[in-house]
Short mmCIF file of C-alpha atoms (C1' of nucleotides) in Angstrom, two decimals:
data_model
loop_
_atom_site.label_atom_id
_atom_site.label_comp_id
_atom_site.label_asym_id
_atom_site.label_seq_id
_atom_site.Cartn_x
_atom_site.Cartn_y
_atom_site.Cartn_z
CA MET A 1 -11.27 18.64 -8.01
CA ALA A 2 -14.68 20.04 -9.05
CA ALA A 3 -16.93 18.23 -6.61
CA GLY A 4 -14.06 17.90 -4.10
CA TYR A 5 -13.22 14.86 -2.14
CA VAL A 6 -13.33 14.98 1.71
CA SER A 7 -10.86 13.06 3.94
CA THR A 8 -12.27 10.67 6.51
CA ARG A 9 -11.11 13.07 9.31
CA MET A 10 -12.92 16.09 7.69
CA VAL A 11 -16.27 14.02 7.31
CA LYS A 12 -16.41 13.72 11.19
CA GLU A 13 -16.24 17.60 11.42
CA LEU A 14 -19.17 18.23 8.90
CA GLU A 15 -22.77 18.69 9.82
CA PRO A 16 -24.78 15.38 9.80
CA GLY A 17 -26.68 15.11 6.63
CA SER A 18 -23.89 16.62 4.48
CA ARG A 19 -23.47 14.99 0.98
CA VAL A 20 -19.83 14.19 0.49
CA LYS A 21 -17.44 12.18 -1.75
CA VAL A 22 -14.71 10.10 -0.23
CA ARG A 23 -12.00 7.81 -1.66
CA GLY A 24 -9.57 5.31 -0.18
CA TRP A 25 -9.10 1.65 0.47
CA VAL A 26 -11.47 -0.98 1.94
CA TYR A 27 -10.14 -1.73 5.45
CA ARG A 28 -12.91 -3.88 6.66
CA HIS A 29 -15.73 -5.55 4.80
CA ARG A 30 -18.81 -7.05 6.35
CA ASP A 31 -21.60 -8.40 4.18
CA LEU A 32 -24.86 -8.97 6.03
CA GLY A 33 -27.08 -9.81 2.98
CA ARG A 34 -29.21 -6.77 2.32
CA LYS A 35 -26.79 -4.38 4.14
CA VAL A 36 -23.09 -4.02 3.65
CA PHE A 37 -20.64 -2.34 6.01
CA ILE A 38 -17.30 -1.04 4.64
CA VAL A 39 -14.65 0.63 6.67
CA LEU A 40 -12.83 2.94 4.40
CA ARG A 41 -9.06 3.87 5.11
CA ASP A 42 -7.36 6.90 3.82
CA ALA A 43 -4.25 8.80 4.81
CA ASP A 44 -6.03 10.43 7.68
CA GLY A 45 -7.89 7.61 9.29
CA ILE A 46 -11.01 5.39 8.84
CA LEU A 47 -14.71 5.89 8.17
CA GLN A 48 -17.56 3.37 8.04
CA LEU A 49 -19.61 3.35 4.80
CA VAL A 50 -23.10 1.63 4.81
CA ALA A 51 -24.86 0.29 1.76
CA ASP A 52 -28.52 -0.41 2.54
CA GLU A 53 -31.26 -1.36 0.10
CA ALA A 54 -33.21 1.25 1.96
CA TYR A 55 -31.34 4.15 0.57
CA THR A 56 -28.57 2.79 -1.71
CA PRO A 57 -29.50 1.91 -5.37
CA GLN A 58 -29.40 -1.88 -5.87
CA LYS A 59 -26.50 -1.53 -8.44
CA TYR A 60 -24.26 0.11 -5.80
CA VAL A 61 -25.15 -2.32 -3.02
CA GLU A 62 -23.83 -5.02 -5.47
CA GLU A 63 -20.75 -2.97 -6.02
CA ALA A 64 -20.34 -2.62 -2.18
CA ARG A 65 -20.61 -6.37 -1.94
CA ASN A 66 -17.86 -6.75 -4.44
CA ALA A 67 -15.58 -4.19 -2.80
CA SER A 68 -13.16 -6.70 -1.22
CA ILE A 69 -10.42 -5.93 1.32
CA GLU A 70 -7.96 -3.40 0.07
CA SER A 71 -9.89 -2.42 -3.15
CA SER A 72 -9.52 1.22 -3.87
CA ILE A 73 -12.88 2.91 -4.04
CA ILE A 74 -14.69 6.13 -4.59
CA ALA A 75 -17.85 6.65 -2.73
CA GLU A 76 -20.58 9.28 -2.44
CA GLY A 77 -23.35 9.52 0.29
CA VAL A 78 -24.81 11.42 3.20
CA THR A 79 -23.10 11.64 6.53
CA ALA A 80 -24.82 10.50 9.70
CA ARG A 81 -24.12 10.38 13.37
CA ASP A 82 -24.62 6.90 14.70
CA PRO A 83 -23.01 5.43 17.93
CA ARG A 84 -22.72 2.13 16.37
CA ALA A 85 -20.22 3.29 13.84
CA PRO A 86 -16.53 3.41 14.73
CA GLY A 87 -15.74 7.05 15.46
CA GLY A 88 -19.55 7.84 15.79
CA VAL A 89 -19.94 9.02 12.20
CA GLU A 90 -20.80 7.05 9.14
CA LEU A 91 -21.47 7.64 5.44
CA ARG A 92 -24.83 6.24 4.01
CA LEU A 93 -23.91 5.36 0.48
CA GLU A 94 -25.72 6.53 -2.69
CA ARG A 95 -22.90 5.68 -5.04
CA LEU A 96 -19.77 3.63 -4.95
CA GLU A 97 -17.20 2.84 -7.60
CA ILE A 98 -14.34 0.34 -7.40
CA VAL A 99 -11.25 2.04 -8.94
CA GLY A 100 -8.78 -0.92 -8.39
CA PRO A 101 -10.06 -4.15 -7.26
CA SER A 102 -8.14 -6.26 -4.67
CA VAL A 103 -8.64 -10.05 -4.86
CA ASP A 104 -7.63 -12.08 -1.76
CA PHE A 105 -5.29 -9.52 -0.07
CA PRO A 106 -2.36 -11.47 1.40
CA ILE A 107 -2.68 -9.99 4.88
CA LYS A 108 -5.78 -10.99 6.84
CA GLY A 109 -4.61 -10.86 10.35
CA GLY A 110 -2.86 -13.33 12.59
CA GLU A 111 0.25 -13.75 10.38
CA GLY A 112 3.78 -14.37 11.70
CA ILE A 113 6.62 -11.86 11.62
CA ASP A 114 8.49 -13.61 8.78
CA TYR A 115 5.45 -13.73 6.51
CA LEU A 116 4.72 -10.01 7.33
CA LEU A 117 8.26 -9.13 6.48
CA GLU A 118 8.09 -10.73 3.16
CA ASN A 119 4.95 -8.71 2.51
CA ARG A 120 6.25 -5.51 3.97
CA HIS A 121 5.12 -3.58 0.82
CA LEU A 122 1.58 -4.40 1.75
CA TRP A 123 1.99 -4.48 5.52
CA ILE A 124 3.07 -0.78 5.52
CA ARG A 125 -0.62 -0.02 4.81
CA SER A 126 -1.52 -1.00 8.53
CA ARG A 127 -2.89 1.66 10.72
CA LYS A 128 0.02 1.23 13.31
CA LEU A 129 2.80 1.53 10.75
CA THR A 130 1.03 4.47 9.18
CA ALA A 131 0.86 6.13 12.55
CA MET A 132 4.77 5.54 12.83
CA TRP A 133 5.37 7.29 9.51
CA ARG A 134 3.47 10.25 10.66
CA ILE A 135 5.38 10.46 14.03
CA ARG A 136 8.55 9.91 12.04
CA GLN A 137 7.78 13.04 9.76
CA THR A 138 7.17 15.13 12.89
CA ALA A 139 10.42 14.21 14.38
CA PHE A 140 12.11 15.11 11.02
CA LYS A 141 10.29 18.39 10.93
CA ALA A 142 11.20 19.14 14.63
CA PHE A 143 14.93 18.35 14.00
CA ARG A 144 14.92 21.04 11.27
CA GLU A 145 12.99 23.59 13.40
CA PHE A 146 15.46 23.08 16.19
CA PHE A 147 18.65 23.41 14.34
CA GLU A 148 17.09 26.34 12.22
CA SER A 149 16.42 28.13 15.55
CA ARG A 150 20.00 27.41 16.81
CA GLY A 151 21.59 28.97 13.79
CA PHE A 152 22.81 25.67 12.37
CA TRP A 153 23.33 25.13 8.58
CA GLU A 154 22.01 22.02 7.11
CA VAL A 155 24.55 20.45 4.79
CA SER A 156 24.76 17.48 2.32
CA PRO A 157 27.83 15.27 2.86
CA PRO A 158 28.45 12.42 0.42
CA MET A 159 27.07 8.85 0.84
CA LEU A 160 29.79 7.44 -1.35
CA THR A 161 33.06 7.71 0.48
CA GLN A 162 36.62 6.43 0.36
CA ALA A 163 37.28 5.25 3.84
CA ALA A 164 35.93 4.36 7.19
CA VAL A 165 35.35 6.88 9.96
CA GLU A 166 36.22 4.11 12.45
CA GLY A 167 38.71 1.45 11.57
CA GLY A 168 36.91 -1.42 13.12
CA ALA A 169 33.33 -1.03 11.64
CA THR A 170 32.57 -2.99 8.62
CA LEU A 171 31.65 -1.07 5.51
CA PHE A 172 29.51 -1.93 2.50
CA LYS A 173 31.91 -1.95 -0.48
CA VAL A 174 30.81 -0.56 -3.92
CA ASP A 175 32.72 -0.34 -7.09
CA PHE A 176 33.34 3.19 -8.09
CA PHE A 177 34.55 2.86 -11.64
CA GLY A 178 37.27 0.37 -10.76
CA LYS A 179 38.31 2.02 -7.45
CA PRO A 180 36.99 0.66 -4.06
CA ALA A 181 34.52 2.87 -2.44
CA TYR A 182 32.32 2.48 0.52
CA LEU A 183 28.66 3.57 1.65
CA THR A 184 29.15 6.10 4.46
CA GLN A 185 28.83 4.94 7.99
CA SER A 186 29.03 8.51 9.33
CA SER A 187 29.10 11.90 7.96
CA GLN A 188 31.16 13.19 10.93
CA PHE A 189 34.50 13.80 9.03
CA TYR A 190 32.63 15.72 6.34
CA LEU A 191 30.78 17.83 8.83
CA GLU A 192 34.14 18.51 10.65
CA ALA A 193 35.45 19.94 7.35
CA LEU A 194 32.39 22.11 6.90
CA ILE A 195 32.60 23.92 10.33
CA PHE A 196 35.62 25.80 9.07
CA SER A 197 33.27 27.93 7.11
CA LEU A 198 29.81 27.51 8.38
CA GLU A 199 30.82 26.85 12.11
CA ARG A 200 27.67 25.01 13.03
CA VAL A 201 26.39 22.44 10.66
CA TRP A 202 24.08 19.36 10.80
CA THR A 203 22.68 16.72 8.43
CA LEU A 204 20.02 14.02 8.44
CA ALA A 205 21.16 11.20 6.06
CA PRO A 206 21.36 7.42 6.01
CA SER A 207 24.41 5.69 7.42
CA PHE A 208 25.29 2.03 6.47
CA ARG A 209 26.90 -0.52 8.65
CA ALA A 210 27.83 -3.93 7.48
CA GLU A 211 28.28 -5.34 10.89
CA ARG A 212 26.11 -8.47 11.23
CA SER A 213 24.19 -7.36 14.26
CA ARG A 214 21.22 -9.39 15.21
CA THR A 215 19.43 -7.15 17.80
CA ARG A 216 16.25 -5.17 17.88
CA ARG A 217 18.36 -1.97 18.03
CA HIS A 218 20.28 -2.43 14.84
CA LEU A 219 19.64 -1.77 11.10
CA TYR A 220 22.17 -1.99 8.33
CA GLU A 221 20.76 1.15 6.86
CA TYR A 222 19.64 3.83 9.49
CA TRP A 223 19.02 7.48 9.61
CA HIS A 224 21.60 9.36 11.34
CA LEU A 225 21.25 12.79 12.65
CA GLU A 226 24.60 14.39 12.90
CA ALA A 227 25.81 17.83 14.06
CA GLU A 228 29.20 19.45 14.46
CA GLU A 229 30.06 22.92 15.85
CA ALA A 230 33.17 24.94 16.13
CA TRP A 231 34.29 26.66 19.37
CA VAL A 232 32.28 24.29 21.55
CA GLY A 233 33.35 21.79 24.02
CA MET A 234 31.77 18.58 25.43
CA GLU A 235 29.54 20.33 27.96
CA GLY A 236 28.21 22.57 25.28
CA GLU A 237 27.50 19.77 22.91
CA MET A 238 25.71 17.79 25.65
CA LYS A 239 23.56 20.82 26.26
CA LEU A 240 22.67 21.06 22.57
CA VAL A 241 21.81 17.29 22.59
CA GLU A 242 19.49 17.34 25.49
CA GLU A 243 17.62 20.32 24.17
CA LEU A 244 17.28 18.77 20.80
CA VAL A 245 15.86 15.60 22.29
CA ALA A 246 13.51 17.47 24.66
CA TYR A 247 12.23 19.78 21.83
CA THR A 248 11.59 16.89 19.48
CA THR A 249 9.81 14.81 22.01
CA LYS A 250 7.77 18.02 23.04
CA ARG A 251 6.77 18.51 19.39
CA ILE A 252 5.71 14.85 18.96
CA LEU A 253 3.57 15.12 22.03
CA GLU A 254 1.95 18.19 20.80
CA GLU A 255 1.21 16.96 17.32
CA ARG A 256 0.97 13.25 17.36
CA LEU A 257 -1.09 12.20 20.39
CA GLU A 258 -3.55 10.26 18.34
CA GLU A 259 -0.82 8.18 16.53
CA LEU A 260 0.92 7.45 19.84
CA SER A 261 -2.31 6.30 21.31
CA LEU A 262 -2.89 4.21 18.25
CA LEU A 263 0.42 2.55 19.01
CA LYS A 264 -0.65 2.04 22.63
CA ARG A 265 2.17 4.39 23.89
CA LYS A 266 1.56 5.96 27.13
CA THR A 267 2.65 9.52 27.21
CA GLU A 268 3.43 9.70 30.97
CA PRO A 269 6.82 8.14 30.74
CA LEU A 270 7.86 10.75 28.05
CA GLU A 271 6.74 13.83 30.12
CA PRO A 272 9.94 13.90 32.40
CA ALA A 273 12.12 14.05 29.20
CA LEU A 274 10.73 17.45 28.28
CA LYS A 275 12.76 19.13 31.09
CA THR A 276 16.46 19.61 30.79
CA PRO A 277 19.18 19.19 31.82
CA TYR A 278 19.30 15.43 31.83
CA PRO A 279 21.31 13.68 34.59
CA ARG A 280 25.01 13.09 33.89
CA ILE A 281 27.15 10.30 35.28
CA ARG A 282 30.70 9.58 34.61
CA TYR A 283 31.70 6.22 33.30
CA GLU A 284 33.43 5.58 36.63
CA GLU A 285 30.19 6.05 38.53
CA ALA A 286 28.25 3.83 36.05
CA ILE A 287 30.78 1.09 36.91
CA ARG A 288 30.24 1.66 40.76
CA ARG A 289 26.45 1.59 40.26
CA LEU A 290 26.69 -1.56 38.36
CA GLN A 291 28.84 -3.11 40.97
CA GLY A 292 26.28 -2.06 43.56
CA LYS A 293 23.68 -3.99 41.61
CA GLY A 294 25.85 -7.12 41.81
CA VAL A 295 27.34 -6.99 38.28
CA LYS A 296 30.82 -8.38 37.76
CA ILE A 297 32.45 -5.45 36.02
CA GLU A 298 35.53 -3.29 36.48
CA TYR A 299 36.90 0.02 35.41
CA GLY A 300 38.06 -0.48 31.80
CA ASP A 301 35.27 -2.93 30.80
CA ASP A 302 32.90 -1.87 28.21
CA LEU A 303 29.22 -1.40 28.92
CA GLY A 304 27.20 -4.07 27.25
CA ALA A 305 23.42 -4.07 26.46
CA ASP A 306 22.67 -5.76 29.76
CA GLU A 307 24.64 -3.19 31.66
CA GLU A 308 22.96 -0.23 29.84
CA ARG A 309 19.52 -1.81 30.56
CA LEU A 310 20.44 -1.96 34.32
CA LEU A 311 21.60 1.60 34.36
CA THR A 312 18.35 2.87 32.59
CA GLU A 313 16.49 1.48 35.64
CA ASP A 314 17.86 4.36 37.72
CA PHE A 315 16.57 7.11 35.59
CA ASP A 316 13.12 8.24 34.30
CA THR A 317 14.70 10.61 31.58
CA PRO A 318 17.42 10.03 29.11
CA PHE A 319 20.76 10.55 30.83
CA PHE A 320 24.38 10.94 29.80
CA ILE A 321 27.35 8.72 30.55
CA THR A 322 30.61 10.74 30.16
CA HIS A 323 34.41 10.37 30.46
CA PHE A 324 34.94 6.91 29.11
CA PRO A 325 38.41 5.32 29.16
CA MET A 326 40.14 6.46 25.91
CA GLU A 327 40.76 2.79 24.87
CA LEU A 328 37.03 2.14 24.78
CA LYS A 329 36.46 5.13 22.37
CA SER A 330 37.36 6.33 18.93
CA PHE A 331 40.77 7.69 17.94
CA TYR A 332 39.38 11.08 16.99
CA MET A 333 38.16 11.87 20.41
CA LYS A 334 39.96 14.36 22.71
CA PRO A 335 41.28 13.18 26.05
CA ASP A 336 40.36 15.07 29.16
CA PRO A 337 43.21 17.46 29.98
CA HIS A 338 42.52 16.76 33.77
CA ASN A 339 42.83 12.99 33.20
CA PRO A 340 44.21 12.07 29.79
CA ARG A 341 43.15 8.40 30.35
CA GLU A 342 39.59 9.36 29.80
CA ALA A 343 37.89 10.78 26.70
CA LEU A 344 35.77 13.92 26.49
CA ALA A 345 33.08 11.62 25.17
CA PHE A 346 29.41 11.11 26.00
CA ASP A 347 26.65 8.65 25.28
CA LEU A 348 22.92 9.50 25.81
CA LEU A 349 20.85 6.55 26.87
CA ALA A 350 17.15 6.38 26.72
CA PRO A 351 15.22 5.08 29.60
CA GLU A 352 12.83 2.17 29.77
CA GLY A 353 15.57 -0.14 28.63
CA VAL A 354 16.10 1.28 25.30
CA GLY A 355 19.80 2.33 25.88
CA GLU A 356 22.23 4.31 23.66
CA ILE A 357 20.46 6.79 21.17
CA VAL A 358 23.32 9.37 20.99
CA GLY A 359 27.16 9.18 20.89
CA GLY A 360 29.18 12.36 20.81
CA SER A 361 32.48 13.86 21.86
CA GLU A 362 34.80 16.79 21.71
CA ARG A 363 37.20 16.18 18.82
CA GLN A 364 41.03 16.00 18.91
CA ASP A 365 41.99 19.32 17.38
CA ASP A 366 45.77 19.03 17.66
CA TYR A 367 47.57 17.76 14.66
CA GLN A 368 50.35 15.91 16.51
CA ALA A 369 48.09 14.43 19.06
CA LEU A 370 45.64 13.19 16.38
CA TYR A 371 48.40 11.73 14.35
CA LYS A 372 49.69 9.75 17.43
CA GLN A 373 46.23 8.59 18.16
CA ILE A 374 45.64 7.31 14.63
CA GLU A 375 49.04 5.39 14.71
CA SER A 376 48.58 3.98 18.21
CA ARG A 377 45.38 2.27 17.05
CA GLY A 378 47.40 0.70 14.24
CA TYR A 379 45.74 2.74 11.43
CA ASN A 380 47.76 4.32 8.76
CA PRO A 381 47.96 8.23 8.94
CA GLU A 382 48.03 8.36 5.18
CA ASP A 383 44.47 7.16 4.97
CA TYR A 384 43.44 10.11 7.05
CA GLN A 385 45.35 12.72 5.19
CA TRP A 386 42.49 15.28 4.52
CA TYR A 387 41.07 14.63 7.99
CA LEU A 388 44.55 15.51 9.41
CA ASP A 389 44.74 18.59 7.26
CA LEU A 390 41.88 20.08 9.11
CA ARG A 391 44.16 20.30 12.09
CA LYS A 392 46.94 21.85 10.01
CA TYR A 393 45.19 24.84 8.68
CA GLY A 394 43.50 27.01 11.37
CA SER A 395 42.46 24.13 13.68
CA VAL A 396 39.68 25.03 16.15
CA PRO A 397 38.21 23.37 19.39
CA HIS A 398 35.04 21.57 18.21
CA SER A 399 32.51 18.94 19.22
CA GLY A 400 29.79 16.80 17.56
CA PHE A 401 27.38 13.98 17.91
CA GLY A 402 25.35 11.49 16.07
CA LEU A 403 21.79 10.44 16.97
CA GLY A 404 20.19 7.18 15.68
CA VAL A 405 16.77 8.34 14.52
CA GLU A 406 15.20 4.79 14.64
CA ARG A 407 16.47 4.16 18.04
CA TYR A 408 15.05 7.56 19.23
CA LEU A 409 11.74 6.72 17.61
CA MET A 410 11.83 3.38 19.26
CA TRP A 411 11.92 4.93 22.67
CA VAL A 412 9.28 7.66 21.93
CA THR A 413 6.81 5.25 20.39
CA GLY A 414 7.41 2.30 22.61
CA VAL A 415 7.76 -0.23 19.85
CA ASN A 416 10.27 -3.00 20.77
CA HIS A 417 12.04 -3.13 17.42
CA VAL A 418 13.79 -0.52 15.26
CA ARG A 419 12.42 -2.28 12.10
CA ASP A 420 9.01 -0.85 12.81
CA THR A 421 10.17 2.71 12.90
CA VAL A 422 11.13 2.68 9.17
CA PRO A 423 9.01 1.48 6.23
CA PHE A 424 11.47 -0.84 4.65
CA PRO A 425 14.14 -2.03 7.21
CA ARG A 426 17.33 -3.48 6.11
CA PHE A 427 18.42 -5.96 8.57
CA ARG A 428 19.29 -9.61 9.21
CA ASP A 429 20.10 -10.25 5.48
CA ARG A 430 16.65 -9.16 4.46
CA ILE A 431 16.67 -7.01 1.25
CA TYR A 432 13.30 -7.91 -0.17
CA PRO A 433 11.00 -6.00 -0.62
"C1'" G B 1 31.07 -14.47 14.45
"C1'" C B 2 28.54 -17.02 18.86
"C1'" C B 3 24.19 -19.12 21.73
"C1'" G B 4 19.19 -20.60 21.42
"C1'" G B 5 14.31 -21.58 18.79
"C1'" G B 6 11.93 -22.98 14.20
"C1'" G B 7 10.75 -24.41 8.76
"C1'" U B 8 4.11 -29.48 8.09
"C1'" A B 9 -2.48 -26.65 3.78
"C1'" G B 10 -2.66 -19.54 1.46
"C1'" C B 11 -1.79 -18.10 7.09
"C1'" U B 12 -1.06 -19.71 12.48
"C1'" C B 13 0.00 -24.25 14.43
"C1'" A B 14 -0.52 -29.60 16.41
"C1'" G B 15 1.55 -34.38 15.17
"C1'" C B 16 8.10 -35.90 16.16
"C1'" U B 17 10.20 -37.87 22.88
"C1'" A B 18 7.20 -44.52 21.99
"C1'" G B 19 8.33 -44.88 12.99
"C1'" G B 20 2.60 -47.60 10.04
"C1'" U B 21 2.06 -43.39 4.62
"C1'" A B 22 -1.27 -36.03 7.57
"C1'" G B 23 -4.96 -32.88 11.33
"C1'" A B 24 -7.24 -28.24 13.81
"C1'" G B 25 -8.36 -23.14 13.61
"C1'" C B 26 -8.40 -19.08 10.36
"C1'" G B 27 -8.48 -17.83 5.13
"C1'" C B 28 -10.44 -18.96 0.39
"C1'" C B 29 -14.97 -20.76 -2.57
"C1'" G B 30 -20.57 -21.55 -2.35
"C1'" G B 31 -25.04 -20.59 0.35
"C1'" G B 32 -27.81 -17.86 4.39
"C1'" C B 33 -28.38 -13.45 7.24
"C1'" U B 34 -31.35 -5.54 7.56
"C1'" G B 35 -26.47 -2.78 12.36
"C1'" U B 36 -21.76 -5.38 11.57
"C1'" U B 37 -17.05 -3.88 14.84
"C1'" A B 38 -11.04 -9.50 13.40
"C1'" A B 39 -19.56 -10.00 12.13
"C1'" C B 40 -22.00 -14.57 12.70
"C1'" C B 41 -24.30 -19.66 10.91
"C1'" C B 42 -24.23 -24.07 7.30
"C1'" G B 43 -21.40 -26.64 3.48
"C1'" G B 44 -17.03 -27.19 0.41
"C1'" U B 45 -11.80 -26.64 -1.18
"C1'" G B 46 -7.12 -27.40 0.44
"C1'" G B 47 -0.31 -30.33 1.77
"C1'" U B 48 5.79 -33.58 -3.50
"C1'" C B 49 5.70 -32.28 5.78
"C1'" G B 50 12.52 -26.41 3.44
"C1'" G B 51 16.20 -29.42 0.13
"C1'" G B 52 19.66 -33.74 -0.53
"C1'" G B 53 21.46 -38.31 1.26
"C1'" G B 54 21.07 -42.54 4.78
"C1'" U B 55 18.83 -46.51 8.23
"C1'" U B 56 14.16 -49.46 7.81
"C1'" C B 57 9.45 -53.87 4.96
"C1'" G B 58 7.81 -48.65 5.97
"C1'" A B 59 10.40 -41.85 7.70
"C1'" G B 60 6.79 -35.50 8.89
"C1'" U B 61 8.77 -38.60 12.96
"C1'" C B 62 15.40 -41.76 13.63
"C1'" C B 63 20.78 -40.28 11.69
"C1'" C B 64 24.14 -37.12 8.46
"C1'" C B 65 24.77 -32.89 5.25
"C1'" U B 66 22.84 -28.31 3.55
"C1'" C B 67 19.69 -23.85 2.73
"C1'" C B 68 16.40 -20.29 4.98
"C1'" C B 69 13.91 -17.63 9.05
"C1'" C B 70 13.08 -15.78 14.17
"C1'" G B 71 14.90 -14.40 19.39
"C1'" G B 72 19.37 -13.06 22.02
"C1'" C B 73 24.81 -11.70 22.72
"C1'" G B 74 29.04 -9.16 20.73
"C1'" C B 75 29.70 -4.47 17.71
"C1'" C B 76 27.52 0.15 17.55
"C1'" A B 77 23.41 4.93 16.54
#
RNA sequence: GCCGGGGUAGCUCAGCUAGGUAGAGCGCCGGGCUGUUAACCCGGUGGUCGGGGGUUCGAGUCCCCUCCCCGGCGCCA
């Protein structure tokens, strides 16, 4: 643009007395009569604009008076340092134009969660949610950087699929030209198919679960970071997972301190997570620890949300739980050769009560064994034909994992609900907006 | 699917346990104000009490049915 617009962030770096043009939305509006204060919001932050009869033409003082909350405006003026302005710098207006008026913006502060969710399309303009989208983007970028540096190939598995990865989970059904099809709940099987050529693959894609979960950790549509690698066992996969989490967290601490502070997230609790390895405990030990805390639980019981929360009290970093009883885990996981009752499976739990953010395992790579594991769960091996084929033609030891992006962000940012880590959360029967 | 809480003004809520035909704060509108930080001060506007049925002289309030939302559990990432 010829004259050039300056972002609210850049304005603060200019010499006082600079004449600049800015544009954005009215975040706060305070009319004192012969003086009007506007706080302008743009993608980078906020800046106070002042219309004063002393230096602003009357016409533009009027315009400033009419620039109601969330109107989009273009303004021109001279920068000035002033300790009374938020951020210490303000723009003294010489011109102001309302581009798109906003009459009676529905969000004024003090609204309840239901109303805000009904107005999510407007609520996402808030500074806190904006900070979240910026942190989220940095996480996405760090995931790519990490896998790139480890020689992984990013691949694009389908979202429309024929069958479930795990028999129990509920799928969203769609009509595929008369044939039943489902929205994917995990790309794992497709990633497994791709390792036979690319060896190390990963993807970042939505997964869909039609389970009617009503908790702060569940979305019906969530972003799933999944990776799969040939020639790697459970231990190697856990190493990859902890390094991924440590790296991504480090990048967020490097680049998004301002946003974390806007979300009132203290960074100290995140510091320990930058160092690997993370602690590992076996399922068996988790049970013993819980019994030591007075929980009525025995070997063979699943770990519920309360149990996970209790275990996270013992650690100040994410930590692994490994070697779950086979019957608690999925059919495609490989039993431990030293103790076939237990699976070579791991969960990574985030501290501060957040709980499970990653689930992974070494996969069953033997055709006959996998066939039997499918049958013993009561599933039909015919439904898994192509998946079984992978073990028939050049099978290879391999492992993989899935990370719930929103749950990870929930921990890093300290928000207490996954819905606030994604712009338009799909949960609890809510589909609008 | 289960347990708990809740639908009263545009928003947040009080009123319900002792039935008598609706209230506050904020917003909004108008006026005032030359440094505001969710500005402040004065005045005004505002509701078929989620929907349906019942009891009653009379129901926001009691009873039954139903819809919706929130918090939690299970399931999982």
